[in-house]
Coordinates of C-alpha atoms and ligand atoms in Angstrom, one line a residue:
M1 CA 29.9 70.7 102.6
K2 CA 33.6 71.0 103.1
K3 CA 34.3 74.5 104.4
D4 CA 36.5 76.4 102.1
T5 CA 39.5 76.8 104.5
L6 CA 43.1 75.8 104.8
T7 CA 44.6 74.8 108.1
I8 CA 48.2 75.7 108.9
K9 CA 49.7 74.2 112.1
D10 CA 52.8 75.3 113.9
N11 CA 54.2 71.8 114.9
S12 CA 56.5 73.4 117.5
T13 CA 53.6 74.7 119.6
G14 CA 50.7 72.6 118.2
K15 CA 48.9 76.0 117.5
S16 CA 47.0 76.0 114.2
I17 CA 44.9 78.5 112.2
E18 CA 42.1 77.9 109.8
L19 CA 42.4 80.4 106.9
P20 CA 39.7 81.2 104.4
V21 CA 40.1 80.0 100.8
R22 CA 38.8 82.4 98.2
R23 CA 38.0 81.4 94.6
G24 CA 37.9 83.7 91.6
T25 CA 36.0 83.3 88.4
L26 CA 38.9 81.4 86.9
G27 CA 42.3 80.2 88.2
P28 CA 43.6 78.5 91.3
P29 CA 42.1 79.0 94.8
V30 CA 43.7 81.6 97.0
V31 CA 44.4 81.2 100.7
D32 CA 43.7 84.5 102.5
I33 CA 46.6 85.0 104.9
T34 CA 45.6 88.5 106.1
R35 CA 45.2 87.3 109.7
F36 CA 48.3 85.0 109.6
Y37 CA 50.9 87.2 111.2
R38 CA 48.5 88.7 113.8
E39 CA 47.3 85.3 115.0
M40 CA 50.3 83.0 114.3
G41 CA 53.2 85.4 114.6
F42 CA 54.8 84.2 111.3
F43 CA 55.5 86.2 108.2
T44 CA 55.2 84.3 104.9
F45 CA 58.3 84.4 102.6
D46 CA 57.9 84.6 98.8
P47 CA 60.6 86.6 97.0
G48 CA 59.6 87.3 93.4
F49 CA 56.0 86.5 94.4
L50 CA 55.9 83.1 92.8
S51 CA 52.9 82.0 95.0
T52 CA 51.4 85.3 96.0
A53 CA 48.3 87.0 94.7
S54 CA 48.8 90.7 95.5
C55 CA 45.2 91.9 94.6
R56 CA 41.8 91.1 93.2
S57 CA 41.4 92.0 89.6
G58 CA 38.9 91.5 86.8
I59 CA 41.0 92.8 83.9
T60 CA 43.3 90.1 82.6
Y61 CA 43.4 86.4 83.2
I62 CA 46.3 84.1 82.3
D63 CA 46.5 80.4 82.4
G64 CA 50.2 79.7 82.0
D65 CA 49.9 75.9 81.7
D66 CA 47.5 76.1 78.8
G67 CA 48.8 79.3 77.2
V68 CA 45.5 81.2 77.8
L69 CA 45.3 85.0 77.9
L70 CA 41.9 86.8 78.3
Y71 CA 41.2 90.5 78.5
R72 CA 38.0 91.0 80.4
G73 CA 37.1 87.4 79.4
Y74 CA 37.8 87.8 75.7
P75 CA 40.5 85.5 74.3
I76 CA 43.5 87.4 73.0
E77 CA 43.3 85.5 69.7
Q78 CA 39.8 86.9 69.0
L79 CA 40.7 90.4 70.0
A80 CA 43.8 90.3 67.9
E81 CA 41.8 89.2 64.9
K82 CA 38.7 91.3 65.3
S83 CA 39.4 94.3 67.6
T84 CA 41.4 97.5 67.5
F85 CA 43.8 98.9 70.1
I86 CA 41.5 101.7 71.0
E87 CA 38.5 99.3 71.4
V88 CA 40.7 97.1 73.6
A89 CA 41.6 100.2 75.6
Y90 CA 37.9 100.9 76.2
L91 CA 37.4 97.3 77.1
M92 CA 40.3 97.4 79.6
L93 CA 39.2 100.7 81.3
Y94 CA 35.4 100.1 81.4
G95 CA 35.0 96.4 81.5
D96 CA 33.1 95.6 78.3
L97 CA 33.2 96.2 74.5
P98 CA 31.8 99.6 73.6
N99 CA 28.8 100.1 71.4
A100 CA 29.1 102.4 68.4
K101 CA 28.3 105.6 70.3
Q102 CA 30.6 104.8 73.2
M103 CA 33.4 104.0 70.7
D104 CA 32.9 107.3 68.9
T105 CA 32.9 109.3 72.2
F106 CA 36.0 107.5 73.5
S107 CA 37.9 107.8 70.3
H108 CA 37.0 111.5 70.2
L109 CA 38.2 112.0 73.8
I110 CA 41.5 110.3 73.1
R111 CA 42.1 112.3 70.0
T112 CA 41.4 115.6 71.8
H113 CA 44.1 114.9 74.4
T114 CA 47.0 113.9 72.1
M115 CA 48.9 117.2 72.3
I116 CA 51.3 117.9 75.1
N117 CA 51.9 121.2 76.8
E118 CA 54.2 123.2 74.6
S119 CA 56.6 123.9 77.5
L120 CA 57.2 120.1 77.7
K121 CA 59.0 120.3 74.4
S122 CA 61.9 122.2 76.1
F123 CA 62.5 119.2 78.3
Y124 CA 63.7 117.2 75.3
N125 CA 66.4 119.8 74.6
G126 CA 67.9 119.1 78.0
F127 CA 68.8 115.6 76.8
Y128 CA 71.8 114.8 74.5
H129 CA 70.6 113.4 71.2
D130 CA 72.2 110.0 72.1
A131 CA 70.1 109.7 75.3
H132 CA 68.2 106.4 75.3
P133 CA 64.6 107.2 74.3
M134 CA 63.4 105.3 77.4
A135 CA 65.4 107.7 79.6
V136 CA 63.8 110.6 77.8
M137 CA 60.3 109.1 78.2
V138 CA 60.8 108.4 81.9
G139 CA 61.8 112.0 82.4
V140 CA 59.2 113.6 80.3
F141 CA 56.2 111.4 81.4
G142 CA 57.3 111.8 85.0
S143 CA 56.9 115.6 84.7
L144 CA 53.3 115.5 83.4
S145 CA 51.9 116.0 87.0
A146 CA 53.6 119.4 86.9
F147 CA 51.3 120.5 84.2
Y148 CA 47.9 118.8 84.6
H149 CA 46.8 120.0 88.0
D150 CA 43.1 119.4 87.2
S151 CA 43.6 115.6 87.0
L152 CA 45.8 114.9 90.1
D153 CA 43.2 114.3 92.8
I154 CA 42.8 110.5 93.0
R155 CA 39.7 110.8 95.2
D156 CA 37.9 112.7 92.4
A157 CA 36.4 110.4 89.7
D158 CA 36.5 113.2 87.1
H159 CA 40.1 113.8 87.8
R160 CA 40.9 110.1 87.5
D161 CA 39.0 109.7 84.2
L162 CA 40.7 112.8 82.8
A163 CA 44.1 111.6 83.9
A164 CA 43.4 108.2 82.3
L165 CA 42.5 109.8 78.9
R166 CA 45.5 112.1 79.0
M167 CA 48.0 109.4 79.8
I168 CA 46.8 107.0 77.0
A169 CA 46.4 109.9 74.5
K170 CA 49.7 111.6 75.2
M171 CA 52.0 108.5 75.3
P172 CA 52.3 108.3 71.5
T173 CA 53.1 112.0 71.3
I174 CA 55.8 111.7 74.0
A175 CA 57.2 108.5 72.4
A176 CA 57.4 110.0 68.9
A177 CA 59.1 113.2 70.3
S178 CA 61.6 111.0 72.1
Y179 CA 62.4 109.4 68.7
K180 CA 62.5 112.7 66.8
H181 CA 64.9 114.1 69.4
S182 CA 67.2 111.1 69.0
V183 CA 67.4 111.6 65.2
G184 CA 67.6 115.4 65.3
E185 CA 64.4 115.9 63.4
P186 CA 61.7 118.5 64.2
F187 CA 58.8 117.3 66.4
V188 CA 55.6 116.5 64.5
Y189 CA 52.3 117.5 66.1
P190 CA 49.5 114.9 66.3
K191 CA 46.8 115.0 63.7
N192 CA 43.4 114.3 65.2
S193 CA 42.1 113.0 61.9
L194 CA 44.3 110.0 62.2
G195 CA 43.8 106.8 64.2
Y196 CA 45.9 106.0 67.3
C197 CA 48.6 104.0 65.6
G198 CA 48.5 106.0 62.4
N199 CA 49.1 109.1 64.4
L200 CA 52.1 107.6 66.1
L201 CA 53.6 106.6 62.7
H202 CA 52.9 110.1 61.4
M203 CA 54.5 111.8 64.4
M204 CA 57.5 109.5 64.1
F205 CA 58.2 109.3 60.4
S206 CA 56.7 112.4 58.7
V207 CA 59.0 115.3 58.0
P208 CA 58.0 118.9 57.1
S209 CA 59.8 118.8 53.8
E210 CA 57.8 115.9 52.3
D211 CA 54.3 114.4 52.2
Y212 CA 54.0 111.3 54.4
E213 CA 51.6 108.5 53.6
I214 CA 50.7 106.0 56.3
D215 CA 51.0 102.5 55.1
P216 CA 47.7 100.7 56.2
I217 CA 49.6 97.4 56.6
A218 CA 52.1 99.1 58.9
E219 CA 49.3 100.8 60.8
R220 CA 47.4 97.5 61.3
A221 CA 50.6 95.7 62.3
L222 CA 51.3 98.2 65.0
D223 CA 47.7 98.2 66.2
L224 CA 47.8 94.4 66.5
I225 CA 51.1 94.5 68.3
F226 CA 49.7 97.1 70.7
I227 CA 46.6 94.9 71.4
L228 CA 49.0 92.1 72.4
H229 CA 51.0 94.3 74.7
A230 CA 48.1 96.2 76.4
D231 CA 48.0 94.3 79.7
H232 CA 49.3 91.2 81.3
E233 CA 47.9 90.8 84.8
Q234 CA 50.3 91.6 87.8
N235 CA 53.6 91.7 85.9
A236 CA 56.5 93.6 87.3
S237 CA 55.7 97.0 85.9
T238 CA 52.0 96.8 86.6
S239 CA 52.7 95.7 90.2
T240 CA 55.0 98.8 90.4
V241 CA 52.2 101.0 89.3
R242 CA 49.9 99.5 91.9
L243 CA 52.5 99.8 94.6
A244 CA 53.1 103.5 93.8
G245 CA 49.3 104.0 93.6
S246 CA 48.8 102.4 97.0
S247 CA 50.6 105.4 98.5
S248 CA 48.0 107.7 96.9
A249 CA 50.6 109.1 94.5
N250 CA 49.1 111.0 91.6
P251 CA 48.4 108.9 88.4
F252 CA 51.2 110.4 86.3
A253 CA 53.7 109.5 89.0
C254 CA 52.3 106.0 89.2
V255 CA 52.5 105.3 85.5
S256 CA 55.9 106.9 85.3
S257 CA 57.1 104.2 87.9
G258 CA 55.7 101.6 85.5
I259 CA 57.7 102.9 82.6
T260 CA 60.8 102.7 84.7
A261 CA 60.2 99.1 85.8
L262 CA 59.3 98.0 82.3
W263 CA 62.7 99.1 81.0
G264 CA 64.6 96.3 82.6
P265 CA 65.8 93.6 80.1
A266 CA 64.2 90.9 82.2
H267 CA 60.9 92.6 81.4
G268 CA 59.9 95.0 78.7
G269 CA 63.5 95.8 77.8
A270 CA 63.8 92.2 76.5
N271 CA 62.5 93.2 73.0
E272 CA 65.5 95.4 72.4
A273 CA 67.8 92.8 74.0
V274 CA 66.5 90.1 71.6
L275 CA 67.5 92.1 68.5
N276 CA 70.9 92.9 70.0
M277 CA 71.3 89.2 70.8
L278 CA 70.3 88.2 67.2
E279 CA 72.8 90.7 65.9
E280 CA 75.5 89.2 68.3
I281 CA 74.7 85.6 67.3
G282 CA 74.9 86.8 63.6
D283 CA 74.7 83.4 62.0
A284 CA 72.8 80.1 62.6
K285 CA 76.2 78.3 62.9
N286 CA 76.7 80.2 66.2
I287 CA 73.4 79.1 67.7
S288 CA 74.8 76.1 69.6
T289 CA 77.6 78.3 71.1
Y290 CA 75.1 80.8 72.4
L291 CA 72.7 78.1 73.7
D292 CA 75.6 76.6 75.7
K293 CA 76.2 80.1 77.2
A294 CA 72.5 80.4 78.1
K295 CA 72.8 77.0 79.9
D296 CA 76.0 77.8 81.6
K297 CA 75.3 79.0 85.2
N298 CA 78.6 80.8 85.3
D299 CA 77.7 82.8 82.2
S300 CA 75.3 85.7 82.7
F301 CA 74.0 85.3 79.1
R302 CA 70.4 84.4 78.8
L303 CA 68.3 83.6 75.7
M304 CA 66.4 86.9 75.6
G305 CA 62.8 86.6 74.6
F306 CA 62.7 83.1 76.1
G307 CA 61.1 82.0 79.3
H308 CA 58.3 83.4 81.4
R309 CA 57.3 83.4 85.0
I310 CA 53.8 82.2 84.2
Y311 CA 53.7 80.6 80.7
R312 CA 54.8 76.9 80.8
E313 CA 53.5 76.7 77.3
Y314 CA 54.1 79.0 74.2
D315 CA 53.2 82.6 75.1
P316 CA 50.0 83.0 73.0
R317 CA 51.1 86.5 72.1
A318 CA 54.4 85.2 70.7
K319 CA 52.5 82.7 68.5
I320 CA 50.4 85.5 67.0
I321 CA 53.4 87.8 66.5
R322 CA 55.4 85.0 64.8
E323 CA 52.5 84.5 62.4
M324 CA 52.4 88.2 61.8
C325 CA 56.0 88.3 60.9
H326 CA 55.4 86.0 58.0
E327 CA 52.6 88.3 56.7
V328 CA 54.3 91.6 57.4
L329 CA 57.6 90.6 56.0
K330 CA 55.9 89.3 52.8
K331 CA 54.1 92.7 52.4
L332 CA 56.5 95.2 53.8
G333 CA 60.0 93.7 54.2
N334 CA 61.7 90.8 52.7
E335 CA 60.3 87.4 53.2
N336 CA 63.9 86.1 54.0
D337 CA 64.6 88.7 56.6
P338 CA 67.9 87.4 58.1
F339 CA 66.9 88.2 61.7
F340 CA 63.6 86.4 61.3
E341 CA 65.3 83.4 59.7
L342 CA 67.8 83.3 62.6
A343 CA 65.1 83.7 65.2
L344 CA 63.1 80.8 63.7
K345 CA 66.2 78.6 63.7
L346 CA 67.1 79.7 67.3
E347 CA 63.6 78.9 68.5
D348 CA 63.7 75.5 66.7
V349 CA 67.0 74.5 68.2
A350 CA 66.1 75.7 71.7
L351 CA 62.7 74.0 71.8
N352 CA 64.4 70.7 71.0
D353 CA 67.0 71.2 73.7
D354 CA 66.5 69.3 77.0
Y355 CA 67.6 72.3 79.1
F356 CA 64.8 74.5 77.7
K357 CA 62.3 71.6 77.5
E358 CA 62.8 70.6 81.2
R359 CA 62.3 74.2 82.3
S360 CA 59.4 74.9 80.0
L361 CA 61.2 77.8 78.4
Y362 CA 59.3 79.0 75.3
P363 CA 59.5 82.2 73.2
N364 CA 57.6 85.1 75.0
V365 CA 56.0 88.2 73.6
D366 CA 59.4 89.9 73.2
F367 CA 61.0 87.2 71.0
Y368 CA 59.5 88.2 67.7
S369 CA 58.1 91.7 68.3
G370 CA 61.3 93.4 67.3
I371 CA 61.3 91.7 63.9
I372 CA 58.1 93.6 63.1
Y373 CA 59.2 96.9 64.7
R374 CA 62.3 96.8 62.5
V375 CA 60.3 96.3 59.3
L376 CA 58.1 99.2 60.3
G377 CA 61.3 101.3 60.4
I378 CA 61.4 101.6 64.2
P379 CA 64.9 101.6 65.6
T380 CA 65.9 99.0 68.2
N381 CA 66.3 101.6 71.0
M382 CA 62.6 102.5 70.5
F383 CA 61.3 98.9 71.0
T384 CA 60.7 99.3 74.7
V385 CA 59.2 102.7 74.2
M386 CA 56.6 101.0 71.9
F387 CA 55.9 98.4 74.6
A388 CA 55.4 101.3 77.1
V389 CA 52.9 103.1 74.8
A390 CA 50.8 100.0 74.6
R391 CA 51.1 99.0 78.2
T392 CA 50.0 102.4 79.4
V393 CA 46.4 101.2 78.8
G394 CA 46.9 98.2 81.1
W395 CA 48.7 100.3 83.7
V396 CA 45.9 102.9 83.7
A397 CA 43.2 100.3 83.9
Q398 CA 44.9 98.4 86.7
W399 CA 45.5 101.7 88.6
M400 CA 41.9 102.7 88.2
E401 CA 40.8 99.3 89.5
M402 CA 43.1 99.5 92.5
I403 CA 41.9 103.0 93.5
S404 CA 38.3 101.9 93.6
D405 CA 39.1 98.6 95.4
P406 CA 37.6 98.8 98.9
D407 CA 40.4 96.4 100.1
Q408 CA 43.0 98.8 98.8
R409 CA 45.6 100.0 101.4
I410 CA 49.2 101.0 101.3
A411 CA 51.3 98.1 100.1
R412 CA 54.0 97.5 102.7
P413 CA 55.7 94.0 102.5
R414 CA 57.8 92.7 105.5
Q415 CA 61.2 90.8 105.4
I416 CA 63.4 88.2 107.0
Y417 CA 65.9 90.3 108.9
E418 CA 69.4 88.8 108.6
G419 CA 71.5 91.8 109.6
A420 CA 73.4 92.4 112.9
G421 CA 71.8 91.7 116.2
I422 CA 71.2 94.7 118.6
R423 CA 74.5 96.2 119.7
D424 CA 75.8 99.5 121.4
Y425 CA 77.5 102.4 119.6
V426 CA 81.3 102.3 119.8
P427 CA 83.1 105.7 120.0
L428 CA 85.7 106.3 117.2
D429 CA 88.7 106.0 119.5
K430 CA 87.5 102.6 120.8
R431 CA 87.1 101.0 117.3
N432 CA 89.5 98.4 116.0
S433 CA 91.9 100.5 113.9
D434 CA 93.4 97.4 112.1
T435 CA 90.5 96.7 109.8
Ligands
LIG1 C1 57.9 90.2 79.8 O1 55.4 89.0 83.9 C2 54.9 89.2 82.7 O2 53.8 89.0 82.4 C3 55.9 89.9 81.8 C4 55.5 90.2 80.3 C5 54.3 91.2 80.3 O3 53.6 91.2 79.2 O4 54.3 92.1 81.2 O5 55.1 88.9 79.8 C6 56.6 90.8 79.5 O6 58.6 90.7 80.6 C7 58.3 88.9 79.1 C8 59.7 88.3 79.6 C9 60.8 89.1 78.9 N1 62.2 88.7 79.5 C10 63.0 88.0 78.8 O7 62.8 87.5 77.7 C11 64.4 87.8 79.5 C12 64.8 86.4 79.4 N2 64.0 85.5 80.3 C13 64.3 85.5 81.7 O8 65.3 86.1 82.2 C14 63.3 84.7 82.5 O9 62.8 83.7 81.8 C15 62.1 85.6 83.1 C16 62.7 86.8 83.8 C17 61.2 86.0 82.0 C18 61.4 84.7 84.1 O10 62.2 84.5 85.2 P1 61.8 83.5 86.4 O11 60.3 83.2 86.3 O12 62.2 84.1 87.6 O13 62.5 82.2 86.0 P2 64.0 81.9 86.5 O14 64.9 83.0 86.2 O15 63.9 81.4 87.9 O16 64.3 80.7 85.6 C19 64.0 79.4 85.9 C20 65.1 78.5 85.3 C21 66.5 78.9 85.7 O17 67.3 77.8 85.6 P3 67.5 76.8 86.9 O18 67.9 77.7 88.1 O19 66.2 76.1 87.1 O20 68.7 75.9 86.5 O21 65.1 78.7 83.8 C22 66.3 79.3 83.5 C23 66.9 79.9 84.7 O22 68.3 80.0 84.6 N3 66.0 80.4 82.5 C24 66.7 80.7 81.4 C25 66.0 81.7 80.8 N4 64.9 82.0 81.4 C26 64.9 81.2 82.5 N5 67.9 80.2 81.0 C27 68.3 80.7 79.8 N6 67.7 81.7 79.1 C28 66.5 82.2 79.5 N7 65.9 83.1 78.9

């Protein structure tokens, strides 16, 4: 039987190395290069990690060529249709769908950790009302380790479990408070009688002066969007959480680093950027002008919500959200929502354009999500905050998996050094004074 190895030969010396090939349950084989530098004296070079597996994981599987996304083996399409966000959170954290008792216990535990320490509320007052809610969330979430000392010890399984529950449970409360601060309304406490997404809508949109009724269609739409955003393998923000976790930083600090990484417009910040882009394009007659800008290498403009490092097909999440737009707009908004109409036309033109076809650029999860957030009354600057709330489940699950991985060690990549060669210090009076 052919040994599962890959031989790499240094043609300048004739020296070669046989490296083990590892195969997961699904996906391409992996060549294990752990010994490569030690035995061959070479680093490998892979900026952006296009060909690099950074870890072993059993949480999410993506096949970018066929547009497949599985959470713990379950197709995203089935979870979107049949599950709930809290059930998906349980699945992510513990590896399988919960039975009725496990679901009750987990839901109860999440509900009993939704409040944040009262002192945390004063943090919000330190921000101007026009602070971006993501800036507020990064600041407030990053401070949680200053309050919850009984869930910081990463070597203690009870501490880890408690930190996981607290982070997932408190994210909606922190997010809603970031929104309330930005609109100058009083914070609303969580209500433990409500579901996860209903509570978030309640904390965002209810006011003391009036009764607030949660629209079940809005609640279900948000729950579905959150399922689609829960995890996505080793994306930039999840890899950031794992990198921070590899230094044995406390869980709150690790997830706070994930929130920061998600904010970039190349990543989770794209959903806000898509709406701003649609606003800038304004009318279908301007689409070709903006597509030309997107194709112009001298223009920094990119078609936000388009393209993906892994998907060479339509992002399965974008497909589901696009279908959702039709349904939610019919029930909650107006079926002829101008942004949705424009987005559909933009997609149609782009997908028939050679530049996008040749590069396999399709709409990703961020292209349509903002259309739904808008109809739910969520302002554009809160879109990435919503993404962060949902992705906290994935960050926490991936962090827990990393901490218990026996292979886990501090992540410390190397480099190609292209700086100055070794040289001696030059005293000030000997330096060239002309430059
Ligand atoms: C998310 O990793 C994940 O899983 C992320 C995510 C998750 O759930 O965690 O799925 C969430 O972040 C989705 C992506 C959101 N970002 C955007 O929508 C921003 C716009 N898209 C891009 O900037 C870009 O497509 C990335 C960042 C998403 C992917 O970048 P890559 O894989 O590094 O691809 P690239 O930049 O090397 O592009 C390859 C080619 C280039 O052209 P050429 O050099 O071959 O001529 O495609 C072009 C790029 O210029 N290109 C685009 C484009 N995206 C890629 N051109 C115009 N518009 C775009 N959107």
